[in-house]
Amino acid sequence: MPSPKGPPELKHLDHVLVTPSAIKRRIGTLADQLNHDYAHKDMMVVAIVNGALIFAADLLRALRTPLRLDCLRASSYHSSTKAVGEPRIVDQMKLDVRGHNVLLVDDILDTGKTLAAVAGMIHAKGAATVRTCVLLDKKARRAVPFEADYVGFEIPNEFVVGYGLDFNERYRNLPCIGVLKPKYYAGL
Ligand code: IMP
Ligand code: MG
């Protein structure tokens, strides 16, 4: 649980886009949908870490479907707010997806390149179905045609941090989603 005061880096935020209570409520609704849609299915959740770590942890604890969890790590960011090059899978998953109903979980759908690449890879490995669930969707930034099956919040085209999302690997522990004051994005 975050301390009542929250981490000191909350002061680095210019504004909050999604509050902790709104996140909690929305995850409850997403979990209801998933519990319904996967009621009689074998489910394999694949979280794209580090970004999806906190979202996946909260979402999974609201799921009643028996499931297995695996993680993979994709990378296209090089310490900036812009993706550089094509996403690479830098740490592969361990479970065999063949014949399984895979739910890919990520923090944010931005250009769509990461989820398009990872979903394609999991299809190619022989998954029975591949669906995607993201906490945030920045539709304005889409560079490839890709839509998630389950979306927490649509947000405007701003670089956000918190609740798993980072800027230069910081701010992942903020309990809300917010936009940093311009001086904290300095050096880009
Ligand atoms: P995409 O491949 O462009 O869709 O980007 C996917 C990844 O970029 C996400 O999983 C995030 O890790 C990162 N990303 C995109 N937008 C943001 C943002 O606003 N804040 C923090 N990370 C972001
Ligand atoms: Mg990510």
Coordinates of C-alpha atoms and ligand atoms in Angstrom, one line a residue:
M1 CA 0.0 0.0 0.0
P2 CA 1.3 3.5 -0.7
S3 CA 2.0 5.5 2.4
P4 CA -0.8 8.1 3.1
K5 CA 1.6 10.8 2.0
G6 CA 2.7 9.0 -1.2
P7 CA 6.2 9.1 -2.6
P8 CA 7.9 12.5 -2.6
E9 CA 8.1 12.4 -6.4
L10 CA 4.4 13.1 -6.5
K11 CA 5.6 16.7 -6.3
H12 CA 7.2 16.3 -9.7
L13 CA 3.8 16.0 -11.3
D14 CA 2.3 18.9 -13.2
H15 CA -1.1 17.3 -13.2
V16 CA -2.8 14.0 -12.4
L17 CA -4.7 12.3 -15.3
V18 CA -6.0 9.3 -13.5
T19 CA -6.4 9.0 -9.8
P20 CA -5.7 5.8 -7.7
S21 CA -9.4 5.3 -7.0
A22 CA -10.4 5.7 -10.7
I23 CA -7.7 3.1 -11.6
K24 CA -9.1 0.7 -8.9
R25 CA -12.7 1.1 -10.1
R26 CA -11.8 0.7 -13.8
I27 CA -9.7 -2.5 -13.0
G28 CA -12.7 -3.9 -11.3
T29 CA -14.8 -3.4 -14.4
L30 CA -12.1 -4.8 -16.7
A31 CA -11.9 -7.8 -14.4
D32 CA -15.6 -8.4 -14.6
Q33 CA -15.4 -8.4 -18.4
L34 CA -12.5 -10.8 -18.4
N35 CA -14.1 -13.1 -15.8
H36 CA -17.1 -13.3 -18.1
D37 CA -15.2 -13.7 -21.4
Y38 CA -12.8 -16.3 -20.1
A39 CA -15.2 -18.1 -17.8
H40 CA -14.8 -21.5 -19.3
K41 CA -11.5 -21.0 -20.9
D42 CA -7.9 -21.9 -20.1
M43 CA -6.1 -18.5 -19.7
M44 CA -2.5 -17.6 -20.0
V45 CA -1.6 -14.1 -19.1
V46 CA 1.5 -12.6 -20.5
A47 CA 2.6 -9.3 -19.0
I48 CA 5.0 -7.0 -20.8
V49 CA 7.4 -5.9 -18.0
N50 CA 8.5 -3.6 -16.6
G51 CA 5.6 -1.3 -17.5
A52 CA 2.7 -3.7 -17.0
L53 CA 4.0 -5.0 -13.7
I54 CA 1.7 -3.0 -11.4
F55 CA -1.4 -3.0 -13.6
A56 CA -1.0 -6.8 -14.1
A57 CA -0.5 -7.4 -10.3
D58 CA -3.8 -5.5 -9.5
L59 CA -5.7 -7.0 -12.5
L60 CA -4.7 -10.6 -11.8
R61 CA -5.8 -10.4 -8.2
A62 CA -9.3 -9.5 -9.4
L63 CA -9.5 -12.4 -11.9
R64 CA -11.4 -15.5 -10.8
T65 CA -10.4 -17.6 -13.9
P66 CA -7.7 -20.2 -13.2
L67 CA -4.7 -18.8 -15.1
R68 CA -1.0 -19.0 -15.7
L69 CA 1.3 -16.0 -15.7
D70 CA 4.4 -15.3 -17.7
C71 CA 6.3 -12.2 -18.5
L72 CA 8.4 -10.9 -21.3
R73 CA 10.4 -7.8 -21.8
A74 CA 10.3 -5.7 -24.9
S75 CA 12.5 -2.7 -25.6
S76 CA 12.5 0.2 -28.0
Y77 CA 13.0 3.0 -25.6
H78 CA 16.4 4.5 -25.0
S79 CA 16.0 6.8 -22.1
S80 CA 13.7 9.2 -23.8
T81 CA 10.0 9.9 -24.3
K82 CA 10.2 8.7 -27.9
A83 CA 10.5 5.1 -29.1
V84 CA 13.6 4.5 -31.2
G85 CA 13.5 1.9 -33.9
E86 CA 11.4 -1.3 -33.9
P87 CA 10.6 -3.1 -30.6
R88 CA 12.8 -6.0 -29.7
I89 CA 11.9 -8.8 -27.4
V90 CA 14.9 -8.8 -25.1
D91 CA 13.7 -11.3 -22.5
Q92 CA 11.5 -14.2 -23.8
M93 CA 8.7 -15.9 -22.0
K94 CA 9.1 -19.3 -20.5
L95 CA 5.7 -21.0 -20.9
D96 CA 4.6 -22.8 -24.0
V97 CA 1.7 -20.8 -25.5
R98 CA 0.7 -23.5 -28.0
G99 CA -3.0 -24.1 -27.9
H100 CA -3.6 -21.6 -25.1
N101 CA -5.8 -18.5 -24.9
V102 CA -3.3 -15.8 -24.3
L103 CA -4.1 -12.4 -22.8
L104 CA -1.3 -9.9 -23.4
V105 CA -1.2 -7.2 -20.7
D106 CA 0.7 -3.9 -21.2
D107 CA 0.7 -0.5 -19.5
I108 CA 0.0 1.6 -22.6
L109 CA -0.8 1.3 -26.3
D110 CA 1.1 4.1 -27.9
T111 CA 2.4 3.7 -31.5
G112 CA 1.1 0.1 -31.3
K113 CA 4.4 -1.3 -32.5
T114 CA 5.2 -3.3 -29.4
L115 CA 1.9 -5.0 -29.1
A116 CA 1.6 -5.7 -32.8
A117 CA 5.1 -7.3 -32.7
V118 CA 4.5 -9.3 -29.5
A119 CA 1.0 -10.4 -30.6
G120 CA 2.4 -11.5 -33.9
M121 CA 5.1 -13.5 -32.2
I122 CA 2.7 -15.3 -29.9
H123 CA 0.4 -16.1 -32.8
A124 CA 3.3 -17.5 -34.6
K125 CA 4.2 -19.7 -31.7
G126 CA 0.8 -21.4 -32.0
A127 CA -1.5 -19.7 -29.4
A128 CA -5.1 -20.6 -29.9
T129 CA -6.2 -17.0 -29.3
V130 CA -4.4 -13.8 -28.5
R131 CA -6.2 -10.8 -27.0
T132 CA -4.7 -7.7 -25.5
C133 CA -5.5 -5.6 -22.4
V134 CA -3.9 -2.2 -21.8
L135 CA -4.5 0.2 -19.0
L136 CA -4.0 3.3 -21.2
D137 CA -4.6 4.0 -24.9
K138 CA -3.0 7.0 -26.6
K139 CA -4.9 6.7 -29.9
A140 CA -3.5 9.9 -31.4
R141 CA 0.0 8.3 -31.5
R142 CA -0.8 5.1 -33.4
A143 CA 1.7 4.4 -36.2
V144 CA 0.5 0.9 -37.0
P145 CA -3.1 -0.3 -37.2
F146 CA -3.6 -2.0 -33.8
E147 CA -6.4 -1.9 -31.3
A148 CA -6.6 -3.5 -27.9
D149 CA -9.5 -5.8 -26.9
Y150 CA -9.7 -4.3 -23.4
V151 CA -8.8 -0.7 -22.6
G152 CA -8.7 1.0 -19.2
F153 CA -8.6 4.6 -20.2
E154 CA -8.1 6.6 -23.4
I155 CA -5.7 9.4 -22.7
P156 CA -4.5 12.5 -24.6
N157 CA -1.2 12.7 -26.4
E158 CA 1.0 13.4 -23.4
F159 CA 3.9 11.5 -22.0
V160 CA 2.6 10.0 -18.7
V161 CA 4.3 8.4 -15.7
G162 CA 3.2 6.4 -12.6
Y163 CA 1.5 3.1 -11.8
G164 CA 4.2 1.2 -13.7
L165 CA 5.0 3.8 -16.4
D166 CA 8.4 5.4 -16.2
F167 CA 10.4 8.3 -17.4
N168 CA 14.1 7.2 -17.5
E169 CA 13.1 4.2 -15.2
R170 CA 11.7 6.5 -12.5
Y171 CA 8.2 7.2 -11.2
R172 CA 6.9 3.7 -11.7
N173 CA 5.9 3.6 -8.0
L174 CA 3.5 6.6 -8.2
P175 CA 0.0 5.4 -7.3
C176 CA -1.7 7.6 -10.0
I177 CA -1.1 8.4 -13.7
G178 CA 0.2 11.9 -14.3
V179 CA 2.2 14.3 -16.4
L180 CA 5.5 15.6 -15.2
K181 CA 6.4 19.2 -14.8
P182 CA 8.3 20.3 -17.9
K183 CA 11.6 20.8 -16.0
Y184 CA 11.6 17.0 -15.1
Y185 CA 11.6 16.1 -18.8
A186 CA 14.6 18.3 -19.3
G187 CA 17.6 17.0 -21.1
L188 CA 15.6 15.4 -24.0
Ligands
IMP1 P1 4.4 1.4 -28.5 O1 5.2 0.3 -29.0 O2 4.7 2.7 -29.1 O3 2.9 1.2 -28.4 O4 4.8 1.7 -27.0 C1 4.8 0.8 -26.0 C2 5.7 1.1 -24.9 O5 6.2 2.5 -24.9 C3 4.8 1.0 -23.7 O6 4.7 -0.3 -23.2 C4 5.5 1.9 -22.7 O7 6.5 1.2 -22.0 C5 6.2 3.0 -23.5 N1 5.4 4.2 -23.5 C6 4.6 4.7 -24.5 N2 4.0 5.9 -24.1 C7 4.4 6.1 -22.9 C8 4.2 7.1 -21.9 O8 3.4 8.1 -22.1 N3 4.8 7.0 -20.7 C9 5.7 6.0 -20.4 N4 5.9 5.0 -21.2 C10 5.3 5.1 -22.5
MG2 MG 6.2 -1.0 -21.6

